[in-house]
Tab-separated table of C-alpha atoms in Angstrom:
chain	number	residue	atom	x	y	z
O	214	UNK	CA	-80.787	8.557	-63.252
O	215	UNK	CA	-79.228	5.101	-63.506
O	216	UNK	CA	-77.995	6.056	-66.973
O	217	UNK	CA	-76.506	9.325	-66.132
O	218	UNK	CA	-74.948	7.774	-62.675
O	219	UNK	CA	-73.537	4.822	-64.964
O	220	UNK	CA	-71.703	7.251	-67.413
O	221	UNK	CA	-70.287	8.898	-64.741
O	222	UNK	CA	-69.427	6.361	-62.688
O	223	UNK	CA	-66.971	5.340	-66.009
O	224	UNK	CA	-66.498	8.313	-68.688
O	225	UNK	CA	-64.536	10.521	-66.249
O	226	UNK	CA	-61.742	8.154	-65.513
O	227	UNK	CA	-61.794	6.603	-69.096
O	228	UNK	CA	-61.160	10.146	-70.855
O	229	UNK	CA	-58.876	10.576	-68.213
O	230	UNK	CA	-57.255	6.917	-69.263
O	231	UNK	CA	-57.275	7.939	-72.910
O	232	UNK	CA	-55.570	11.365	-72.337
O	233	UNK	CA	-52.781	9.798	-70.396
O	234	UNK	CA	-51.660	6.916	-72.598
O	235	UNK	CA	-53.156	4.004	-70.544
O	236	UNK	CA	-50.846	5.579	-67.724
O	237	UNK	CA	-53.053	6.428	-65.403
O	238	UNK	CA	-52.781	4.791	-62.133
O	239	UNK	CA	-55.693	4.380	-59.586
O	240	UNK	CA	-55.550	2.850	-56.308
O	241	UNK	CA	-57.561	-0.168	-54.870
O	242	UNK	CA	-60.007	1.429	-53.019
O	243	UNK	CA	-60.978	3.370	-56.130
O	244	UNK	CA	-61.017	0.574	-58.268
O	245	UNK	CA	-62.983	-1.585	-55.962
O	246	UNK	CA	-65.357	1.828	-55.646
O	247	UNK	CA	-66.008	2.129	-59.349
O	248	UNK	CA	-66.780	-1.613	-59.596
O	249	UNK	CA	-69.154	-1.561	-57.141
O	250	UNK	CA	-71.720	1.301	-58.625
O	251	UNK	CA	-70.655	0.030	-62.143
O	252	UNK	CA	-72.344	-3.915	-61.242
O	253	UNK	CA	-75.127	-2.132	-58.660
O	254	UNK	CA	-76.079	0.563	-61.348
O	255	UNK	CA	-75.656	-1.904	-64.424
O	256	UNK	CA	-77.643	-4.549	-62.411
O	257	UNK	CA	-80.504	-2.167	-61.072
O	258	UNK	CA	-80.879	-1.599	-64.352
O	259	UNK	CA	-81.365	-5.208	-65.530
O	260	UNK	CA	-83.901	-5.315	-62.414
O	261	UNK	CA	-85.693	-2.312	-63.026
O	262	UNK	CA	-86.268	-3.201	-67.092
O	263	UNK	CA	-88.167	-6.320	-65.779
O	264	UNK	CA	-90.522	-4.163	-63.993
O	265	UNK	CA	-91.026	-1.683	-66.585
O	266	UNK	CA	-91.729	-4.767	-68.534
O	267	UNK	CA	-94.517	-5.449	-66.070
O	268	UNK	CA	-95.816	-2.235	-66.276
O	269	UNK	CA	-96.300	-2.747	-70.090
O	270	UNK	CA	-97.615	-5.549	-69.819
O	271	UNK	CA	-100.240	-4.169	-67.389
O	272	UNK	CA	-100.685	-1.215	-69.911
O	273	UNK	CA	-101.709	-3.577	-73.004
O	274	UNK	CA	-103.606	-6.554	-71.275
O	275	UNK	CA	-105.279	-4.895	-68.553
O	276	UNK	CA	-105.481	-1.032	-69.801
O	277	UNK	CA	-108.618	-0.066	-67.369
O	278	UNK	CA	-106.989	-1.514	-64.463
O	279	UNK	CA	-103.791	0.197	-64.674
O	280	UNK	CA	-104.182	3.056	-63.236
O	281	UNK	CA	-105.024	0.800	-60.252
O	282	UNK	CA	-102.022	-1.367	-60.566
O	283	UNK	CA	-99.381	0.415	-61.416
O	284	UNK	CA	-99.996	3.103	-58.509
O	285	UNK	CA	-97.219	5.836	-57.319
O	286	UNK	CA	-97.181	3.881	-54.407
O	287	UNK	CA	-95.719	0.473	-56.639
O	288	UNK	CA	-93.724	2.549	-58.571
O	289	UNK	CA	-91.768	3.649	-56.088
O	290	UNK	CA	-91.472	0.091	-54.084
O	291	UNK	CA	-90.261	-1.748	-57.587
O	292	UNK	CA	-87.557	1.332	-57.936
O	293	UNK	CA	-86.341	0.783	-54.393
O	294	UNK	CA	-86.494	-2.956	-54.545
O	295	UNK	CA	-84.482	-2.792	-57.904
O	296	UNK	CA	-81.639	-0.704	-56.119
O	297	UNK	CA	-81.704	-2.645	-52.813
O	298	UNK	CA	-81.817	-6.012	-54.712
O	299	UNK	CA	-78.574	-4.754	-56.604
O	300	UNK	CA	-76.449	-3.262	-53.247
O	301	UNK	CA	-77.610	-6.945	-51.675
O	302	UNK	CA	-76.299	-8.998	-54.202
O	303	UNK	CA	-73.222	-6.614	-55.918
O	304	UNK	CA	-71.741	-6.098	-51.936
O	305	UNK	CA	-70.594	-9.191	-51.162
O	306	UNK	CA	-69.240	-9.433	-54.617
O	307	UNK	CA	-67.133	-6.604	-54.364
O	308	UNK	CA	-65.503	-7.334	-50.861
O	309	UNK	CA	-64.815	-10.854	-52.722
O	310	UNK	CA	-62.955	-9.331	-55.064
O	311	UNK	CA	-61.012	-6.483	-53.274
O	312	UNK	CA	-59.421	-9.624	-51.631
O	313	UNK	CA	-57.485	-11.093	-54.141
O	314	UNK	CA	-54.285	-11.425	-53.937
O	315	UNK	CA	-52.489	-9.567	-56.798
O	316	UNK	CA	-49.142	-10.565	-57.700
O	317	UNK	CA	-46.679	-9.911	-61.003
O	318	UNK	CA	-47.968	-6.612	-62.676
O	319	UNK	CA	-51.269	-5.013	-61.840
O	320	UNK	CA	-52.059	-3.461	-65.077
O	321	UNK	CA	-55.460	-3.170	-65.946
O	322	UNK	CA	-56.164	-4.661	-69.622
O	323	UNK	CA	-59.299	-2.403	-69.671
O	324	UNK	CA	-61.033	0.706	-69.703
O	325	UNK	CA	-62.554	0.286	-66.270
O	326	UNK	CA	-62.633	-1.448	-63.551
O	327	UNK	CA	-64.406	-3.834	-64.333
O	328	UNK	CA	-65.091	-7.531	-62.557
O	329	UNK	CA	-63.321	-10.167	-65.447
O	330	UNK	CA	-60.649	-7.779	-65.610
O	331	UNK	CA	-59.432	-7.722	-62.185
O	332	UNK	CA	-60.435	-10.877	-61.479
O	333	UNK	CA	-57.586	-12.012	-64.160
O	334	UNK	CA	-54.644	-9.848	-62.481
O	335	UNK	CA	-55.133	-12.467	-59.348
O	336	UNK	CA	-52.438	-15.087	-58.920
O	337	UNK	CA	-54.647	-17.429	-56.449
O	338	UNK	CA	-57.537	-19.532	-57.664
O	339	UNK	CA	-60.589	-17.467	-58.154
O	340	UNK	CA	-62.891	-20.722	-59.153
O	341	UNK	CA	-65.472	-19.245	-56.182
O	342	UNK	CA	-65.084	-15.496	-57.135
O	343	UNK	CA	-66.714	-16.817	-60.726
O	344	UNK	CA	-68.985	-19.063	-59.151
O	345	UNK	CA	-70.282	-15.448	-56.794
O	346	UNK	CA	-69.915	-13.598	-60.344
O	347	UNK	CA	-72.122	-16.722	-61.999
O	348	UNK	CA	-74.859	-16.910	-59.400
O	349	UNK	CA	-75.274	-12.946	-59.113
O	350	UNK	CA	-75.713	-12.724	-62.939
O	351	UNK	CA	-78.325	-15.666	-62.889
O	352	UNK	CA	-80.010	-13.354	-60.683
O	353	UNK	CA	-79.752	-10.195	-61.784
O	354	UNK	CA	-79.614	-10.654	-65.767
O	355	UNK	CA	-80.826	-14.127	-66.696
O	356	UNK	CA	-84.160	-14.329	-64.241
O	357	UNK	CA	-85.368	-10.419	-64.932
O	358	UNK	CA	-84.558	-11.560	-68.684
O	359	UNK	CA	-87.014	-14.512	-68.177
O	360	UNK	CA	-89.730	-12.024	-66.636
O	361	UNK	CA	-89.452	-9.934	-69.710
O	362	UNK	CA	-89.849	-12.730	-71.953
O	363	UNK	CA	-92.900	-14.041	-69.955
O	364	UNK	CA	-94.288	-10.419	-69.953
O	365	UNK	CA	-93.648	-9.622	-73.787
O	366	UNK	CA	-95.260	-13.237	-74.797
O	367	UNK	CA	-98.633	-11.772	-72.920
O	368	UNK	CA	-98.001	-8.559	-74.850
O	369	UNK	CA	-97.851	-10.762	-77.947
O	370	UNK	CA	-100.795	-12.800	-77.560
O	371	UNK	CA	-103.187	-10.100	-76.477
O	372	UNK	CA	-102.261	-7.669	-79.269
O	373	UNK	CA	-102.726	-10.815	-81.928
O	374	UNK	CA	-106.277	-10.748	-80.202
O	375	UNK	CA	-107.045	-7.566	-81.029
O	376	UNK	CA	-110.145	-7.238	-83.270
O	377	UNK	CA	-108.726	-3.448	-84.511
O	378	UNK	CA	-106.248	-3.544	-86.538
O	379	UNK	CA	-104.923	0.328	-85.863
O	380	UNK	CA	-105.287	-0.896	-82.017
O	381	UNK	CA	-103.092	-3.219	-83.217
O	382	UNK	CA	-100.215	-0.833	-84.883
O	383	UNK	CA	-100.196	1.112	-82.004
O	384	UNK	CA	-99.711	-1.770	-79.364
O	385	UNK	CA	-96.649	-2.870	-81.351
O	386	UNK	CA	-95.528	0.879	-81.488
O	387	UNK	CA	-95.382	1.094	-78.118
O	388	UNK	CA	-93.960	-1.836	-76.858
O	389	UNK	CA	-91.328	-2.726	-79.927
O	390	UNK	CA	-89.031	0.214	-78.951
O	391	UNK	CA	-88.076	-1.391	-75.140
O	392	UNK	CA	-87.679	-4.258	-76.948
O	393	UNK	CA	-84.107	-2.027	-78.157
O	394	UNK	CA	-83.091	-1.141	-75.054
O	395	UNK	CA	-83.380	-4.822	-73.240
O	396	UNK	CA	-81.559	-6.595	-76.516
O	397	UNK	CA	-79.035	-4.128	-76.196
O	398	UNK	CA	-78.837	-4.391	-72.725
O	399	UNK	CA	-78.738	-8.005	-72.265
O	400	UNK	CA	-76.959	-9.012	-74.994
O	401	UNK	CA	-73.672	-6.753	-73.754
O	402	UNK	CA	-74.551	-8.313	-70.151
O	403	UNK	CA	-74.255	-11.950	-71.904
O	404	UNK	CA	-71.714	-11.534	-73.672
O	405	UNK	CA	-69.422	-10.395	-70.597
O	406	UNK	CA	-70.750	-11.910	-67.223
O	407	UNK	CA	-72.888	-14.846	-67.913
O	408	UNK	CA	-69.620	-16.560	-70.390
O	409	UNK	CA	-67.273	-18.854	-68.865
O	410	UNK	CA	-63.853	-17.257	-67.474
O	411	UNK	CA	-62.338	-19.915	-69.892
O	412	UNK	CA	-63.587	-17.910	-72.976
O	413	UNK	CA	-63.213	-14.006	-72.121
O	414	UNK	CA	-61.761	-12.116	-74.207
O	415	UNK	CA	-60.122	-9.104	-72.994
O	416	UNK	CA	-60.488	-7.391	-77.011
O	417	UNK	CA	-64.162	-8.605	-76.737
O	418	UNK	CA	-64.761	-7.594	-73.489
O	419	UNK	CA	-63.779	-4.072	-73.943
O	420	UNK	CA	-65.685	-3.400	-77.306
O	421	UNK	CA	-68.692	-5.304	-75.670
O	422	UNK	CA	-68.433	-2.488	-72.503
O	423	UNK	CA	-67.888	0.618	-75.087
O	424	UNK	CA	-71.386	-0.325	-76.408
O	425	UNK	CA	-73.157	-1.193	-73.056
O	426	UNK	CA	-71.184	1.631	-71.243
O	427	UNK	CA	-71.341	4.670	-74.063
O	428	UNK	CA	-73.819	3.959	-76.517
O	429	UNK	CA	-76.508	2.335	-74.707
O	430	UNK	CA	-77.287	5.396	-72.430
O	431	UNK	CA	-77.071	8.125	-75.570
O	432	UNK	CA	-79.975	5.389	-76.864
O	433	UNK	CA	-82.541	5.045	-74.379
O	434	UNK	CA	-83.184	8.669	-73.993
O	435	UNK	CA	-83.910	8.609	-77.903
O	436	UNK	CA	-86.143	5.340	-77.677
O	437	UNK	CA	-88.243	6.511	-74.818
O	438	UNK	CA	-88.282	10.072	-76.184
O	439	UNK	CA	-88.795	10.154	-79.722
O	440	UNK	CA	-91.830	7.206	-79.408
O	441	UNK	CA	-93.431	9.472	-76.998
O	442	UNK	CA	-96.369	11.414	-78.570
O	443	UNK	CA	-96.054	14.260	-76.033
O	444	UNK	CA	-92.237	14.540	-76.179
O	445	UNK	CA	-92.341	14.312	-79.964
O	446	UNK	CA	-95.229	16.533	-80.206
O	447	UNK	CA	-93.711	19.611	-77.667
O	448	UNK	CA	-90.453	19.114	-79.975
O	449	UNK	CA	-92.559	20.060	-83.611
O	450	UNK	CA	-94.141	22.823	-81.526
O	451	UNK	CA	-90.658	24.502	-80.723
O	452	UNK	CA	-89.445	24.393	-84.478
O	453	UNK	CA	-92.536	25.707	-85.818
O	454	UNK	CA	-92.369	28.408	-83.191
O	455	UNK	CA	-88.551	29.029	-84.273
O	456	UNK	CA	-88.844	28.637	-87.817
């Protein structure tokens, strides 16, 4: 859901970008509306790979307890705290923003709406719109992205620990192909929010969103899909039965 909400939230207006010759004009409110669910989604997503992280790490070091753990009713607090954490912290973000003052021309040197591009149409000092665009990506890229770490170094040392080796294979078969997604998706996340304002690129920054926007959510259905023994097992069933 936050995948397909994300490529919505950005493919629509981007085709319609590319079909116009960069002419397409879109008012402030719009702007300001697509950079909000593009940070809350994007972040929310940050958040909510953490606690799958968690969950994996639950599955591998404490496999007859999880069940117990990891009940419906957790699942669906960590999915609502991942959304709520992301509308607290992207709000007052946005508002921020939607006041600049915008002088000289108001073109866009992007795809999308997103935060370093706008930011750099303003003509007044935005030193504490960075500092709010900092301290919200601490928080919602650089601490989840310590949780994973902690939780994949558990993963780690329990597997080593394993006395079977096939026990083994299949622990690292089952937690390497995450390890995609959250490279992917912190790396683009790095690369555009957590550099200083000094260094963006507006080149850099838009290749850096085609992957994270485009080519990240064609992935994860893949990775989750194809390393699932049920989903990969249901898809040989239906070509035997056509073939």
């Amino acid at each position: 859901m936050l995948e397909t909400g994300h490529s919505t939230n950005i493919a629509p207006l981007t085709l319609a970008g590319v079909l116009s010759m960069g002419r397409m004009l879109i008012s402030l409110p719009g702007c300001g509306a697509q950079m909000f669910f593009s940070i809350l989604l994007g972040e929310s997503d940050c958040v909510f790979l953490a606690v799958m992280a968690y969950g994996r790490y639950v599955e591998v070091c404490h496999p007859l307890r999880y069940n117990l753990i990891v009940s419906w009713q957790l699942c669906g607090q960590m999915t609502l705290g991942s959304l709520g954490l992301g509308f607290l912290l992207v709000l007052p973000l946005t508002i921020l923003i939607c006041h600049l003052s915008v002088c000289g021309h108001n073109e866009i040197y992007h795809f999308f709406c997103d935060t370093p591009a706008v930011m750099r149409l303003a003509c007044a000092d935005t030193h504490r719109h960075e500092a709010a665009l900092c301290a919200i990506s601490v928080a919602a890229v650089a601490i989840p992205l310590l949780l994973i770490c902690l939780s994949y170094g558990c993963i780690v040392d329990t597997i080593v620990r394993m006395d079977s080796a096939q026990g083994r294979r299949r622990a690292f078969s089952t937690s390497s192909s995450p390890l995609m997604v959250v490279l992917l998706q912190y790396v683009c996340c790095t690369l555009i929010y957590l550099c200083p304002s000094s260094s963006y690129s507006p080149e850099e920054g838009q290749a850096v969103s085609v992957v994270y926007n485009f080519f990240s959510p064609v992935l994860n259905p893949l990775v989750y899909s194809i390393r699932n023994q049920e989903v990969t097992n249901a898809v040989r069933r239906l070509w035997q039965e056509r073939t």
